[in-house]
XYZ file of C-alpha atoms in Angstrom:
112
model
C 47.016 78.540 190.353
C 48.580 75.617 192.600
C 44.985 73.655 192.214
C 45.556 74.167 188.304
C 49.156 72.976 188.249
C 48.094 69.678 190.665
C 45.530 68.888 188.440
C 47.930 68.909 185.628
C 50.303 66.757 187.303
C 47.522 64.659 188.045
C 46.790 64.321 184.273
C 50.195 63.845 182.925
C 50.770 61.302 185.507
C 47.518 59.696 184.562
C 48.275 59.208 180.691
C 52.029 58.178 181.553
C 50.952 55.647 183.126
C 48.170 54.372 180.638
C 51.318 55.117 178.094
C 53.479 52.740 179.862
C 51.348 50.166 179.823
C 50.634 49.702 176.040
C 52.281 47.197 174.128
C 54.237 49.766 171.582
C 57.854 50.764 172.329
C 57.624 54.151 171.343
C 54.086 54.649 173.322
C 56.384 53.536 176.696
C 59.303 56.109 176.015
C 56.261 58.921 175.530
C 54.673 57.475 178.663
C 58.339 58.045 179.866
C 58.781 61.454 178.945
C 55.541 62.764 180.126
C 55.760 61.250 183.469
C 59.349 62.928 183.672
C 57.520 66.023 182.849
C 55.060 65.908 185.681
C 57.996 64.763 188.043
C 59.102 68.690 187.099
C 55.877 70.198 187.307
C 55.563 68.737 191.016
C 58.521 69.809 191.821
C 57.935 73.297 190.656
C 54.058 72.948 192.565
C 55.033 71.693 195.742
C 58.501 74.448 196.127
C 54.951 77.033 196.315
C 54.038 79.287 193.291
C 55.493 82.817 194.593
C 56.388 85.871 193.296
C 59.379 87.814 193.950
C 62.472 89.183 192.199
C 65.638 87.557 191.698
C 68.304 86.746 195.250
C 70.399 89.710 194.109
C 71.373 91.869 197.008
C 71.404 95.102 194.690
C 68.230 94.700 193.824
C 66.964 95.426 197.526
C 63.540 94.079 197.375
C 61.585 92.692 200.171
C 60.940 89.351 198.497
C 62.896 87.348 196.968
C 62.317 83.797 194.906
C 64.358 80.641 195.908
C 66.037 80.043 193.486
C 66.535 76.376 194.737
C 63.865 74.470 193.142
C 64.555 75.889 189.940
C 68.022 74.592 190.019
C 66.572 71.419 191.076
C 64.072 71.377 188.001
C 67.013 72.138 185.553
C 68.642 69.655 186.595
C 66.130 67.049 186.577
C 65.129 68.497 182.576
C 68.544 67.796 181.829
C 68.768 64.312 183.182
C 65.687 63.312 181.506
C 66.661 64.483 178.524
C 69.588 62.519 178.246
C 67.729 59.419 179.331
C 65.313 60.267 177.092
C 67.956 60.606 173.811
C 69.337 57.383 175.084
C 65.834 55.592 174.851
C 64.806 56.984 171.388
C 68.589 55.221 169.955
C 67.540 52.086 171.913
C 64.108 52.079 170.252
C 65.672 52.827 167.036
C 68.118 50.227 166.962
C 65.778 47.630 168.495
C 63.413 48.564 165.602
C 66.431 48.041 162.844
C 67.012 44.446 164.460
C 63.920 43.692 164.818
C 61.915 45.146 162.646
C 59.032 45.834 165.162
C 57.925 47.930 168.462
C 55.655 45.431 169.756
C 56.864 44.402 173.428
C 54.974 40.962 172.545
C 56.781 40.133 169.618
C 60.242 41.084 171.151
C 59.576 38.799 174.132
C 60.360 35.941 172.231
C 58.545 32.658 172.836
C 59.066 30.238 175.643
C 61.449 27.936 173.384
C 64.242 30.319 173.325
């Protein structure tokens, strides 16, 4: 299941990055959100795929989960979700100004 999971990463990474590099503003914030979304599922890979029930002491198992990367991952989904938010309004607006998403045409020209 971990060899699944790092190939996944692996992909999402992969078409972030081809994402990023396009020359549509929207295409980057994707590229954005699906590398923030393998950032999560590495996190999740490399804390170990295990089983075990909730860090309860009346439960009394003998394994327990950590509970510790999954905090971590929250954390990070919330984060990126507010960055996220904030990068769709600054698309939006620049697209209302502008009245285009092409990186090109919002460079401006060397006169300015």
């Amino acid at each position: 299941m971990e060899i699944l999971m790092s190939i996944t990463v692996g992909i999402l990474f992969m078409v972030g990055t081809y994402m990023i590099l396009t020359k549509s503003l929207l295409r980057v914030i994707l590229g954005l959100i699906l590398l923030s979304h393998g950032a999560h599922m590495l996190l999740l890979t490399m804390a170990g795929l295990q089983r075990g029930t909730p860090p309860l002491l009346s439960l009394g198992s003998d394994a327990y989960s950590d509970p510790l990367p999954q905090a971590l991952i929250l954390t990070a989904i919330v984060i990126s979700f507010g960055v996220t938010s904030f990068l769709l309004v600054l698309a939006y607006r620049t697209y209302k100004e502008h009245k285009t998403d092409d990186l090109d045409q919002l460079r401006g020209s060397a006169d300015e």
